[in-house]
Coordinates of C-alpha atoms and ligand atoms in Angstrom, one line a residue:
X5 CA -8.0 -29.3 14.3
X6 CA -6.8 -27.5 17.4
X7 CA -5.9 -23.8 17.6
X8 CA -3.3 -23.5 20.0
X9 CA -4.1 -19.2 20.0
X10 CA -7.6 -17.9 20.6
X11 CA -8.2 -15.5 17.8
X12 CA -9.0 -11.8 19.3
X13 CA -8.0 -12.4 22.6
X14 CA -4.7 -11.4 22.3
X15 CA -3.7 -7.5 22.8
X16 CA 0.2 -7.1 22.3
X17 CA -0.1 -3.9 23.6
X18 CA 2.7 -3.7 26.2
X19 CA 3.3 -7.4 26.4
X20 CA 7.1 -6.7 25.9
X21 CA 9.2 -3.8 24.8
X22 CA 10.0 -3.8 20.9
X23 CA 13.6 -4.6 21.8
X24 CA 12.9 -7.5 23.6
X25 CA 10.5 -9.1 20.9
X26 CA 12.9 -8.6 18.6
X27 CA 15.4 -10.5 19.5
X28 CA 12.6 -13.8 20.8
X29 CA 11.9 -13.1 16.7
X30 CA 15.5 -13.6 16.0
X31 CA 15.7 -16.8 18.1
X32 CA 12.8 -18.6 16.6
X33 CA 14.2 -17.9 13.0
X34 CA 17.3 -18.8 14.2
X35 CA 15.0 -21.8 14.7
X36 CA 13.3 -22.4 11.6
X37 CA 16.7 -22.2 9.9
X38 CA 17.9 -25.1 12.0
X39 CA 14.7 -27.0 10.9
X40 CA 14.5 -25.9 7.3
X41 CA 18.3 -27.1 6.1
X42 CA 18.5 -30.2 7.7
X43 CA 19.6 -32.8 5.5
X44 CA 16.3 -33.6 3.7
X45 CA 14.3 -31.0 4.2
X46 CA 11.5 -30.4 2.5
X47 CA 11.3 -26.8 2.5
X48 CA 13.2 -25.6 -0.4
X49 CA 11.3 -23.0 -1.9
X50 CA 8.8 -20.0 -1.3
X51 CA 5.8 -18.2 -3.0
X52 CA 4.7 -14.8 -2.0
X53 CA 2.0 -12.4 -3.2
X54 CA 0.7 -8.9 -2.3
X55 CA -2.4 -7.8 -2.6
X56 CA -3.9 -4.4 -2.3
X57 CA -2.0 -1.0 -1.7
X58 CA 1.8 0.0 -1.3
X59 CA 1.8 -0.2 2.7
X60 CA 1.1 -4.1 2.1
X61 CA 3.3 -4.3 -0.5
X62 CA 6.1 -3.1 2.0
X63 CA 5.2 -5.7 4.7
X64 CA 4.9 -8.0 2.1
X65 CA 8.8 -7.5 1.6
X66 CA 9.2 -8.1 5.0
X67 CA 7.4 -11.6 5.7
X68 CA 9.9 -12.2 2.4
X69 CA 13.4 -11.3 3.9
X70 CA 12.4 -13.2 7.2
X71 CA 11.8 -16.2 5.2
X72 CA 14.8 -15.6 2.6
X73 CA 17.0 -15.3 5.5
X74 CA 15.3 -19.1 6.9
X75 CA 17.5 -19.9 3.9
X76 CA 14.4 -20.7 1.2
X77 CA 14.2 -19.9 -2.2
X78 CA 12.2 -17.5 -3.7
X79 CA 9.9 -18.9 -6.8
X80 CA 7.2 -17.3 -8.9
X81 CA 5.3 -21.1 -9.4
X82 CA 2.9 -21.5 -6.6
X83 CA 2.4 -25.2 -7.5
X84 CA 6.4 -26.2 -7.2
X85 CA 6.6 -24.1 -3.6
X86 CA 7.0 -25.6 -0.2
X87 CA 5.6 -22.4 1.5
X88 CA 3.1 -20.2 0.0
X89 CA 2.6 -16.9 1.8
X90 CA -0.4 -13.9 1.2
X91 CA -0.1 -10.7 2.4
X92 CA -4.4 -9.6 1.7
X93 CA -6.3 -6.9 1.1
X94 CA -10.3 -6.3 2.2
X95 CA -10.8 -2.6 0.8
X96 CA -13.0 -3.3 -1.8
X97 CA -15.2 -6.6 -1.4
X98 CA -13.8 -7.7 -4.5
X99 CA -10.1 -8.3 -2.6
X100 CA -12.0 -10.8 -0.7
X101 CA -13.7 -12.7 -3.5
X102 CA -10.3 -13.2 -4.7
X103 CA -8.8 -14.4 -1.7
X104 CA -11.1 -16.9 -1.8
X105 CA -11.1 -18.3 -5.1
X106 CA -7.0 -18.8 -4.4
X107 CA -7.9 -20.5 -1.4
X108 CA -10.2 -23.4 -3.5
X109 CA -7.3 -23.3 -5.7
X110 CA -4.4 -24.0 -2.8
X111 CA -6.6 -26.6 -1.7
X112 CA -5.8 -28.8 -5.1
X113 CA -2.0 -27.9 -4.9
X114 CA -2.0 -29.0 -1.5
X115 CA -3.6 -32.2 -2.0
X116 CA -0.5 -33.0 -3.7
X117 CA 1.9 -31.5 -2.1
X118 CA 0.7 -32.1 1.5
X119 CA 4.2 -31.0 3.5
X120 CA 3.1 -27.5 2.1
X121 CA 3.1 -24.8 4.5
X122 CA 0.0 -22.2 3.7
X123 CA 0.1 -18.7 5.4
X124 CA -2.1 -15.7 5.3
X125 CA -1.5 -12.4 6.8
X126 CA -2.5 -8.7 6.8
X127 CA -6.1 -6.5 6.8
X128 CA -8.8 -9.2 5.4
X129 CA -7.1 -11.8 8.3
X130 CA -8.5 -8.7 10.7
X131 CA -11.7 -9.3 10.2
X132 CA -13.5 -12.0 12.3
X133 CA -15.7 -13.0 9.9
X134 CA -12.8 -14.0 8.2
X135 CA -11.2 -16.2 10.6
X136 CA -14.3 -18.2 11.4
X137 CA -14.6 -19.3 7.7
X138 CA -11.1 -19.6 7.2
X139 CA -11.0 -21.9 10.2
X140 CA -14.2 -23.8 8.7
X141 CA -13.8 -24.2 5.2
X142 CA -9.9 -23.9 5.1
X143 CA -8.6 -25.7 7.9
X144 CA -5.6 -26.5 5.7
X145 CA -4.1 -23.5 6.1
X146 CA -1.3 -23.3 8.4
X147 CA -0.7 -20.0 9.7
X148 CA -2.5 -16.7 10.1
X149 CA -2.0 -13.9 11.5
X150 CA -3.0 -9.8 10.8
X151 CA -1.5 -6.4 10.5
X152 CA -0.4 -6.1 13.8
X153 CA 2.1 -8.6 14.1
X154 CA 4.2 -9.4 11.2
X155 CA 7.5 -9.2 13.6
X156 CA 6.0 -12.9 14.9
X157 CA 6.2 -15.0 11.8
X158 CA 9.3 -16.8 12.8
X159 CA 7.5 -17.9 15.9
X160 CA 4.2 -18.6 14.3
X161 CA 6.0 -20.1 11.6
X162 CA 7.9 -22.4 14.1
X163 CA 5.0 -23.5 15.9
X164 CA 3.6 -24.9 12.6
X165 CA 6.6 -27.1 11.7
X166 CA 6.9 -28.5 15.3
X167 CA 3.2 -28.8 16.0
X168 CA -0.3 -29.8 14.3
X169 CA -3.0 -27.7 13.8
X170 CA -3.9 -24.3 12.2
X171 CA -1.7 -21.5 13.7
X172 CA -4.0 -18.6 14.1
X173 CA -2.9 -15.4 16.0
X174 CA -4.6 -12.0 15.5
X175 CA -4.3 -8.7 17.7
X176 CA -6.6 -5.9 17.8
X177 CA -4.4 -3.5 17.7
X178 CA -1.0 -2.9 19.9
X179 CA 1.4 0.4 20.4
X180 CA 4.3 -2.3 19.5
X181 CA 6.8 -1.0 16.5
X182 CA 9.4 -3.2 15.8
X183 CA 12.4 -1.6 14.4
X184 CA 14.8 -3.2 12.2
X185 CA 13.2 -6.2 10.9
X186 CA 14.7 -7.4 7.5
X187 CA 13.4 -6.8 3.9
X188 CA 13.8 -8.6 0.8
X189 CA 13.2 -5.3 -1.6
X190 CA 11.5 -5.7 -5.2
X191 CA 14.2 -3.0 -6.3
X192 CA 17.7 -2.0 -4.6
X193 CA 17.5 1.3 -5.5
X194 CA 13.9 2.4 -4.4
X195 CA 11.7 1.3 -1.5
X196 CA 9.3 2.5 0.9
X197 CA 9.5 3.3 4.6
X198 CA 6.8 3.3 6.7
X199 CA 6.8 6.1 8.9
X200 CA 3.1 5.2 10.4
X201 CA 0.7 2.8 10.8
X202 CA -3.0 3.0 11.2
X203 CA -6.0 5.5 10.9
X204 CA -8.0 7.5 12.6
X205 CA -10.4 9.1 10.3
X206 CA -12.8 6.7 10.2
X207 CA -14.3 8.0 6.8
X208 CA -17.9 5.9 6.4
X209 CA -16.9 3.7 3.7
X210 CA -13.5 2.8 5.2
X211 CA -12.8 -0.7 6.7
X212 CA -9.1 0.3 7.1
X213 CA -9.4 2.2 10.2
X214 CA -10.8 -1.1 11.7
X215 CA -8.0 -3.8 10.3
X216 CA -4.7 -1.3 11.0
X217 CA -6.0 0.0 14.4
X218 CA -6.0 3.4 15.8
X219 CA -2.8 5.8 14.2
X220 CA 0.6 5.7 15.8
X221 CA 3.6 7.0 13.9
X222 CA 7.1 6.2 13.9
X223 CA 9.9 8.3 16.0
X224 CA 11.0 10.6 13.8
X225 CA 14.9 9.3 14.9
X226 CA 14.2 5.8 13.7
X227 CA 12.6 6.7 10.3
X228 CA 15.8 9.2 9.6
X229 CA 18.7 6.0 10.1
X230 CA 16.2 3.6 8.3
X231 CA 16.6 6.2 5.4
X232 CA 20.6 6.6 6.2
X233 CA 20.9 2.6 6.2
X234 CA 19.5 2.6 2.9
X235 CA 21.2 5.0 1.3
X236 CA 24.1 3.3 2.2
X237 CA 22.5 0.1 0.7
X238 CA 22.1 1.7 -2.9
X239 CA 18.6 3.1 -2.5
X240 CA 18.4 6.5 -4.1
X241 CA 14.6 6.9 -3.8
X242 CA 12.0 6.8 -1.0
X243 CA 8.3 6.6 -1.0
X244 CA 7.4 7.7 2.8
X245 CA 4.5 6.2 3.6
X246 CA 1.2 6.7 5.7
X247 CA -2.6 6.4 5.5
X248 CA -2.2 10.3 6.5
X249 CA 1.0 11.5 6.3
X250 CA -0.4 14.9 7.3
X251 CA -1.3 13.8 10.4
X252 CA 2.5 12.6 11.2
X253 CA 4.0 13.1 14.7
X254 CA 1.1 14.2 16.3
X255 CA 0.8 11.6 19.0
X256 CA 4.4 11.4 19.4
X257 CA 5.8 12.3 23.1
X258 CA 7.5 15.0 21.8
X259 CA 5.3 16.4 18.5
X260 CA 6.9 16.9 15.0
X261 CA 5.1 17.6 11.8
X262 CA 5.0 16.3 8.5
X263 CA 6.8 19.1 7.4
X264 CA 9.7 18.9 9.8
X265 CA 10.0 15.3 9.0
X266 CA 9.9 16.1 5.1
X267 CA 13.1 18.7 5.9
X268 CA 14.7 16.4 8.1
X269 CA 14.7 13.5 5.4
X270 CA 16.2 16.2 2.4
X271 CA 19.3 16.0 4.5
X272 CA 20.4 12.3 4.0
X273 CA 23.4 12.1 2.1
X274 CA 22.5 9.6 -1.2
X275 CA 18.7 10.3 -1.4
X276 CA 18.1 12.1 -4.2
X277 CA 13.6 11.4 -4.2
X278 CA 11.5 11.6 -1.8
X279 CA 7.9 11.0 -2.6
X280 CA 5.0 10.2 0.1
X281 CA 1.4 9.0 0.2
X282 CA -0.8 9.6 1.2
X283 CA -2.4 12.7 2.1
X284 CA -5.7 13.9 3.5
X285 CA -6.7 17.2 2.3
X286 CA -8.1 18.0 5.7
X287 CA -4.9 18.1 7.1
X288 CA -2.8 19.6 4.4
X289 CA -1.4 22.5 6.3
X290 CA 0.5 25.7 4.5
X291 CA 4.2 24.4 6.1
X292 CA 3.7 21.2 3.6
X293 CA 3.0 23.0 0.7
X294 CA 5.9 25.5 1.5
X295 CA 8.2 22.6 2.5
X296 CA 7.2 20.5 -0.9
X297 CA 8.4 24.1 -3.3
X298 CA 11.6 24.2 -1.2
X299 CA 12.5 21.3 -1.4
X300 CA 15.3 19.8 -3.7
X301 CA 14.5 16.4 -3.0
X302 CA 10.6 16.1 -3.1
X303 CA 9.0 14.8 -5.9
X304 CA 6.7 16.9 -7.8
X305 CA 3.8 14.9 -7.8
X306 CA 0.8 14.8 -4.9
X307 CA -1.6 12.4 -4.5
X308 CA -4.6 13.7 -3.0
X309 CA -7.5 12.3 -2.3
X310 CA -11.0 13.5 -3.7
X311 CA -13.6 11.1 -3.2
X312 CA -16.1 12.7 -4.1
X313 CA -17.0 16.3 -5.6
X314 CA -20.3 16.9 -3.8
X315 CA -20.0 18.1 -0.7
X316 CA -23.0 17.0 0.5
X317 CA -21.7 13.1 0.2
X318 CA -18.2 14.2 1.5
X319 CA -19.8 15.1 4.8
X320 CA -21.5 11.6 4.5
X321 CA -18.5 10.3 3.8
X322 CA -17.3 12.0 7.2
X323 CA -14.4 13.8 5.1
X324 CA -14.4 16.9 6.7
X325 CA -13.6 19.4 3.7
X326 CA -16.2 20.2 1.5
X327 CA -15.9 21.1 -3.0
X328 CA -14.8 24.6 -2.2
X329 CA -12.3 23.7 0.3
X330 CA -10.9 21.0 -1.4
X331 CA -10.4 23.2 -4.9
X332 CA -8.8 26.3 -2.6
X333 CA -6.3 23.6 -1.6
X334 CA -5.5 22.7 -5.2
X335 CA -5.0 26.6 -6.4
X336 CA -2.3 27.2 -3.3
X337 CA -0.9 24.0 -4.7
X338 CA -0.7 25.6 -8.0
X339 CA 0.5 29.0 -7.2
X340 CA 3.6 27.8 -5.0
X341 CA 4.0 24.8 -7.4
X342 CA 2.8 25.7 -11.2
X343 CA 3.9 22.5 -12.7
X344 CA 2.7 20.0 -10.0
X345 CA 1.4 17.0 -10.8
X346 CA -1.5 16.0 -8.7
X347 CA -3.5 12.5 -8.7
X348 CA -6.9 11.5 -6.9
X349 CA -8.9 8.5 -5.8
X350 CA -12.6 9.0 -6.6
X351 CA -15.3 6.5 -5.3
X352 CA -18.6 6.3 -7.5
X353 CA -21.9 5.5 -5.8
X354 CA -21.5 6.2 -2.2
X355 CA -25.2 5.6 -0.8
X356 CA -27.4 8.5 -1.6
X357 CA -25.4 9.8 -4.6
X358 CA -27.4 11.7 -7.0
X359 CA -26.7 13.0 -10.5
X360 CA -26.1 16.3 -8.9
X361 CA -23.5 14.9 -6.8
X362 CA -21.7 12.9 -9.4
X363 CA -21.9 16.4 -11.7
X364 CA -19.8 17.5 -8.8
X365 CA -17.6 15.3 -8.9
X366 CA -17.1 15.7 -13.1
X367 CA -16.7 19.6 -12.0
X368 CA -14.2 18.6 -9.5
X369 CA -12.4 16.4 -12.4
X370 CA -12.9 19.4 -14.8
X371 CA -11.1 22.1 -12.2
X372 CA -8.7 20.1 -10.9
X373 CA -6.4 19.2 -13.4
X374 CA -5.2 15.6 -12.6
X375 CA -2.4 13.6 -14.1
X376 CA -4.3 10.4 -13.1
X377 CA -7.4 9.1 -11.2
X378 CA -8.1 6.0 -9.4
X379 CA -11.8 5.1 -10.0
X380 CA -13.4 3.1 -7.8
X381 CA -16.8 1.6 -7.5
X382 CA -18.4 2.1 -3.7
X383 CA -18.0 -1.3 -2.3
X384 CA -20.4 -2.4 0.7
X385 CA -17.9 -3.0 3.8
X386 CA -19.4 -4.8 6.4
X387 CA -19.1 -3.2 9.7
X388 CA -18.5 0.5 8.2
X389 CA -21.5 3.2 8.7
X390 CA -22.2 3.3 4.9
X391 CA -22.9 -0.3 4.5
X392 CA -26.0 0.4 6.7
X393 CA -27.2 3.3 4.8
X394 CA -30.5 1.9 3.0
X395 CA -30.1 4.4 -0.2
X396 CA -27.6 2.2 -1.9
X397 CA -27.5 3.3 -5.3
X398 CA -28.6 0.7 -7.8
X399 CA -25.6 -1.2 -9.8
X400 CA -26.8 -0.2 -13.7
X401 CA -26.5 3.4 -12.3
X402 CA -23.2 3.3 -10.6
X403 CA -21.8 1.6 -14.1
X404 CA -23.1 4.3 -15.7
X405 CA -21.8 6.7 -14.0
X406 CA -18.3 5.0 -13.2
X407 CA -17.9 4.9 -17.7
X408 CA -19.1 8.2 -18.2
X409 CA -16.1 9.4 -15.0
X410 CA -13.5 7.3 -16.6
X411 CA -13.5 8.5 -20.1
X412 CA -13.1 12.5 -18.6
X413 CA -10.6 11.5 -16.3
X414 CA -8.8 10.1 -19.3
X415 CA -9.4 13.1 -21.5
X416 CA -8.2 15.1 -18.7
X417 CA -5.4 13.3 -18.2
X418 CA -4.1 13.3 -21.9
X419 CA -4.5 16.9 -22.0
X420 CA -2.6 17.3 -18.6
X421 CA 0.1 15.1 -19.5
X422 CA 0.9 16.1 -22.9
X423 CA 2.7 19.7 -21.2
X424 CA 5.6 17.4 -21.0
X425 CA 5.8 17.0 -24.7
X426 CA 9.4 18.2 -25.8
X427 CA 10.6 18.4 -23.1
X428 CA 13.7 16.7 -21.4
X429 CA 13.2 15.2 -17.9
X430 CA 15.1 12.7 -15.3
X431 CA 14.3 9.6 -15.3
X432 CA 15.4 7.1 -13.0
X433 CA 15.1 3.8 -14.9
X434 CA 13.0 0.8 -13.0
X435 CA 13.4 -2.1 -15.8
X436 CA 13.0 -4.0 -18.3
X437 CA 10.2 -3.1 -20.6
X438 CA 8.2 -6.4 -22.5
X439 CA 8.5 -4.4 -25.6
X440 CA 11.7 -5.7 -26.3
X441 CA 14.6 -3.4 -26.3
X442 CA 12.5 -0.4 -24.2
X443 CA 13.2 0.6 -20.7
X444 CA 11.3 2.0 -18.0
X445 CA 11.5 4.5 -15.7
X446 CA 9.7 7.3 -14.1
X447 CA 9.9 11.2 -13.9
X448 CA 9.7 13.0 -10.8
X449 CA 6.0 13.9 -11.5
X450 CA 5.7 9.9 -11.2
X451 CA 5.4 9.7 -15.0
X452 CA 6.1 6.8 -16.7
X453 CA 8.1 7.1 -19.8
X454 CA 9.5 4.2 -22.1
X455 CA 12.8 4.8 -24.0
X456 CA 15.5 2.5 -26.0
X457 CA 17.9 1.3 -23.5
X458 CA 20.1 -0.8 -22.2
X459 CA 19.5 -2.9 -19.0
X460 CA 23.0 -1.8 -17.4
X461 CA 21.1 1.8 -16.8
X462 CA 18.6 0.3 -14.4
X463 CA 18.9 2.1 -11.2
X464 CA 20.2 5.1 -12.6
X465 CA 19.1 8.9 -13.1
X466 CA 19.1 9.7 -17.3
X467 CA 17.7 12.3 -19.6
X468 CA 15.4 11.8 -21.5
X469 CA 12.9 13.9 -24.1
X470 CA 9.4 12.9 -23.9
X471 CA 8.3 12.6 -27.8
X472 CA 4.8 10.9 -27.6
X473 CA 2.2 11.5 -24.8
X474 CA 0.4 8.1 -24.6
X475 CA -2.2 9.6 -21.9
X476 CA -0.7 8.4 -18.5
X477 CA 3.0 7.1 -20.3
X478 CA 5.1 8.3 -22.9
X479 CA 7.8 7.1 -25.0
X480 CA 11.4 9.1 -25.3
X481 CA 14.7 9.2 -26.5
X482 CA 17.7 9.6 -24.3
X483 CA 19.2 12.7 -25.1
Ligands
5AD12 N1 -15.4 1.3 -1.8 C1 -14.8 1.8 -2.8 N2 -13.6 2.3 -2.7 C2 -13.0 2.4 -1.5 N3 -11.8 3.0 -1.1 C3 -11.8 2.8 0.3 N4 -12.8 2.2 0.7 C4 -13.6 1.9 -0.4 C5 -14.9 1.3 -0.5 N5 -15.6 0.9 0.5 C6 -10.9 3.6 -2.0 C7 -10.7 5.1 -1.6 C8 -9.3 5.1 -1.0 C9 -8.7 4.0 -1.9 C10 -7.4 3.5 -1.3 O1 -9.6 3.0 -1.9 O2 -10.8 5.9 -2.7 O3 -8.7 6.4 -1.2
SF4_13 FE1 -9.7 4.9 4.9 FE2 -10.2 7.5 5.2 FE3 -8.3 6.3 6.7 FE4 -7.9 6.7 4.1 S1 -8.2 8.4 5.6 S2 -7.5 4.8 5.3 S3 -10.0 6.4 3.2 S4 -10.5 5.9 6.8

């Protein structure tokens, strides 16, 4: 099969301006819409599926409105679509294996379905390896393409109905952001904005920093009328989001922080929540924490990061904060914000990790006082630091230890939900629950609480008393 682009030769950096690519985007889905509703067309319907963490999950609503707006269809059945899109994930190794396994099973479907259009996209698509077995062992797949270019799906996706071949197009990195691109959003009254893109940290496990480029945030301008235009459009709560929102606006041509930002974004008429995520305790400065308790608008919940409690394998992990710094952090939190919830991602078995280190990390659990922690097992990324660190901790340990973190987390999380208990708190309800007759929503400490409700309240703010503390989710009444 012929590739008509040369993976990794491409830089978009400065190719055109954002304007300009915007509207070449516009014309080729102009295009595709031309193609795709001709008389008998084969294209009816889509499939699309996020993997991996919420900044995907918002491109991932992107790649659907471009291809809603082609005029197709969405579906949930992968087997009865015409185009099946993936937005991946290559985090943990795990993401991968999974990508996989749907590729062997898209070969079958496709087999019968041969006019099927296969796309992947996003941070596993970033990594060569990657391509070179995708373009091996998949060759059925029609179109790839990364993290740095979503805006060029129309044109990619053109290309594949007007020529043969594998469409592959990936780009290092680019200072390109493309405003205004549309959205097909999971819920009309919540959604996230992006306000950057990329990291810079380069913590020793991470693969992100190498499949989402160098940092670069958005103008400060552009995020304020994305967050206007939505309002308008029903959306009463925003998620802002980052891989370090504390490190927003720094590179900008004319600086602003996090903290102006957050101020800025309590002024839009119609938002009544703004939460964000996520946050690096390194650069968690005192004008957040002062911005978060005078806020009206900011949700009282903080996700923050831990990784690890030893301070000896943060500085491996090349963290820069160390136990003591990261607990100070969580005791200003508390004293301008007694009844914050805070949540944490913790890896388990970073190379070298003794049982000193991981009774750090318990302490850390112990002190802190989460709501909730993300456990995560270290996973070996090719190409990161830590993967060549030869004292990989043996998997029977790792297990051991990852059971033994999970049941305190979880004892510490019951205890540090149930102060809700009693009390009555506003919800805004998100659906349907499967226990019949229950809805969902959340709290603005991100809680989830189930209650007896009808679906006509989805979308709106209620009150209602927390009776039973499940651990991480309650049920209520509606008071
Ligand atoms: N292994 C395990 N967990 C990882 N994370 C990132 N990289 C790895 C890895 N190699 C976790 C971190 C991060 C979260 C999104 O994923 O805890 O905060
Ligand atoms: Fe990965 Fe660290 Fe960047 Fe988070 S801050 S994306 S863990 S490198």
């Amino acid at each position: 099969m012929e590739n008509i682009y040369q993976p990794f030769q491409i830089d978009g950096s400065g190719s055109t301006s954002a304007a300009e690519e915007a509207l070449k985007q516009e014309a080729y889905a102009e295009k595709c819409r031309e193609i795709l509703s001709a008389g008998h067309s084969a294209y009816q319907k889509y499939f699309i599926q996020n993997e991996g963490c919420q900044m995907n999950a918002l491109q991932t609503e992107t790649v659907a409105g471009m291809v809603r707006d082609m005029g197709l269809i969405k579906t949930q059945q992968e087997d009865e679509a015409d185009v099946v899109i993936y937005n991946t994930c290559t985090v943990r190794e795990n993401a991968n294996q999974k990508i996989y396994g749907h590729l062997g099973m898209l070969k079958s479907i496709k087999r019968s379905r041969p006019h099927m259009k296969i796309v992947f996209f996003g941070c596993m698509m970033q990594e060569p390896h990657v391509i070179r077995t995708i373009q091996e062992r998949y060759p059925f797949v029609d179109v790839v393409f990364g993290t740095h270019n979503i805006h060029r799906f129309p044109e990619l996706f053109f290309t594949s109905l007007t020529q043969e071949g594998q469409i592959i197009d990936i780009w290092k990195d680019t200072d390109l952001i493309v405003e205004g691109l549309p959205t097909d959003r999971k819920y009309p009254f919540k959604t996230g904005v992006n306000i950057m893109f990329g990291c810079n940290n380069f913590c020793s496990y991470c693969i992100v920093p190498y499949v989402r480029g160098r940092e670069k945030s958005r103008e400060p301008q552009a995020i304020i009328r994305e967050m206007e235009t939505l309002a308008r459009d029903g959306v009463s709560e925003v998620m802002l989001l980052g891989q370090n929102v504390n490190s927003y606006g720094k590179t900008l041509p004319f600086p602003v922080s996090f903290a102006q930002l957050l101020k800025e974004a309590e002024k839009v008429d119609g938002i009544r929540r703004i939460r964000f995520m996520t946050s690096h305790p390194k650069d968690l400065g005192d004008d957040l924490i002062e911005a978060m308790a005078s806020g009206t608008k900011i949700c009282r919940h903080l996700h923050l990061p831990v990784q690890s409690g030893s301070s000896r394998i943060l500085s491996a992990m090349n963290r820069h904060y160390d136990k003591e710094k990261y607990l100070t952090l969580v005791k200003k939190l508390r004293s301008a914000m007694p009844d914050i919830s805070l949540t944490t991602d913790i890896i388990v078995g970073f190379p070298g990790e003794t049982e000193e280190d991981f009774q750090d990390t318990l302490s850390v659990v112990e002190e802190a006082g989460y709501d909730t922690a993300f456990t995560f097992i270290y996973s070996k990324r090719t190409g990161t630091p830590a993967a060549s660190y030869d004292n990989q901790v043996p998997q029977e340990v790792i297990k051991d230890r990852f059971d033994r973190l999970l049941s305190l987390v979880q004892e510490k999380g019951r205890e540090r939900s149930s102060r809700f208990a009693g009390t009555v708190q506003e919800i805004l309800v998100e659906e349907e629950n499967r226990e019949k007759g229950l809805l969902t929503g959340r709290t603005s400490h991100n809680l989830l609480v189930h209650f007896p409700g009808d679906a006509s309240l989805i979308g709106q703010y209620v009150s209602v008393r927390l009776d039973t503390c499940k651990g991480f989710y309650y049920y209520g009444t509606r008071v």
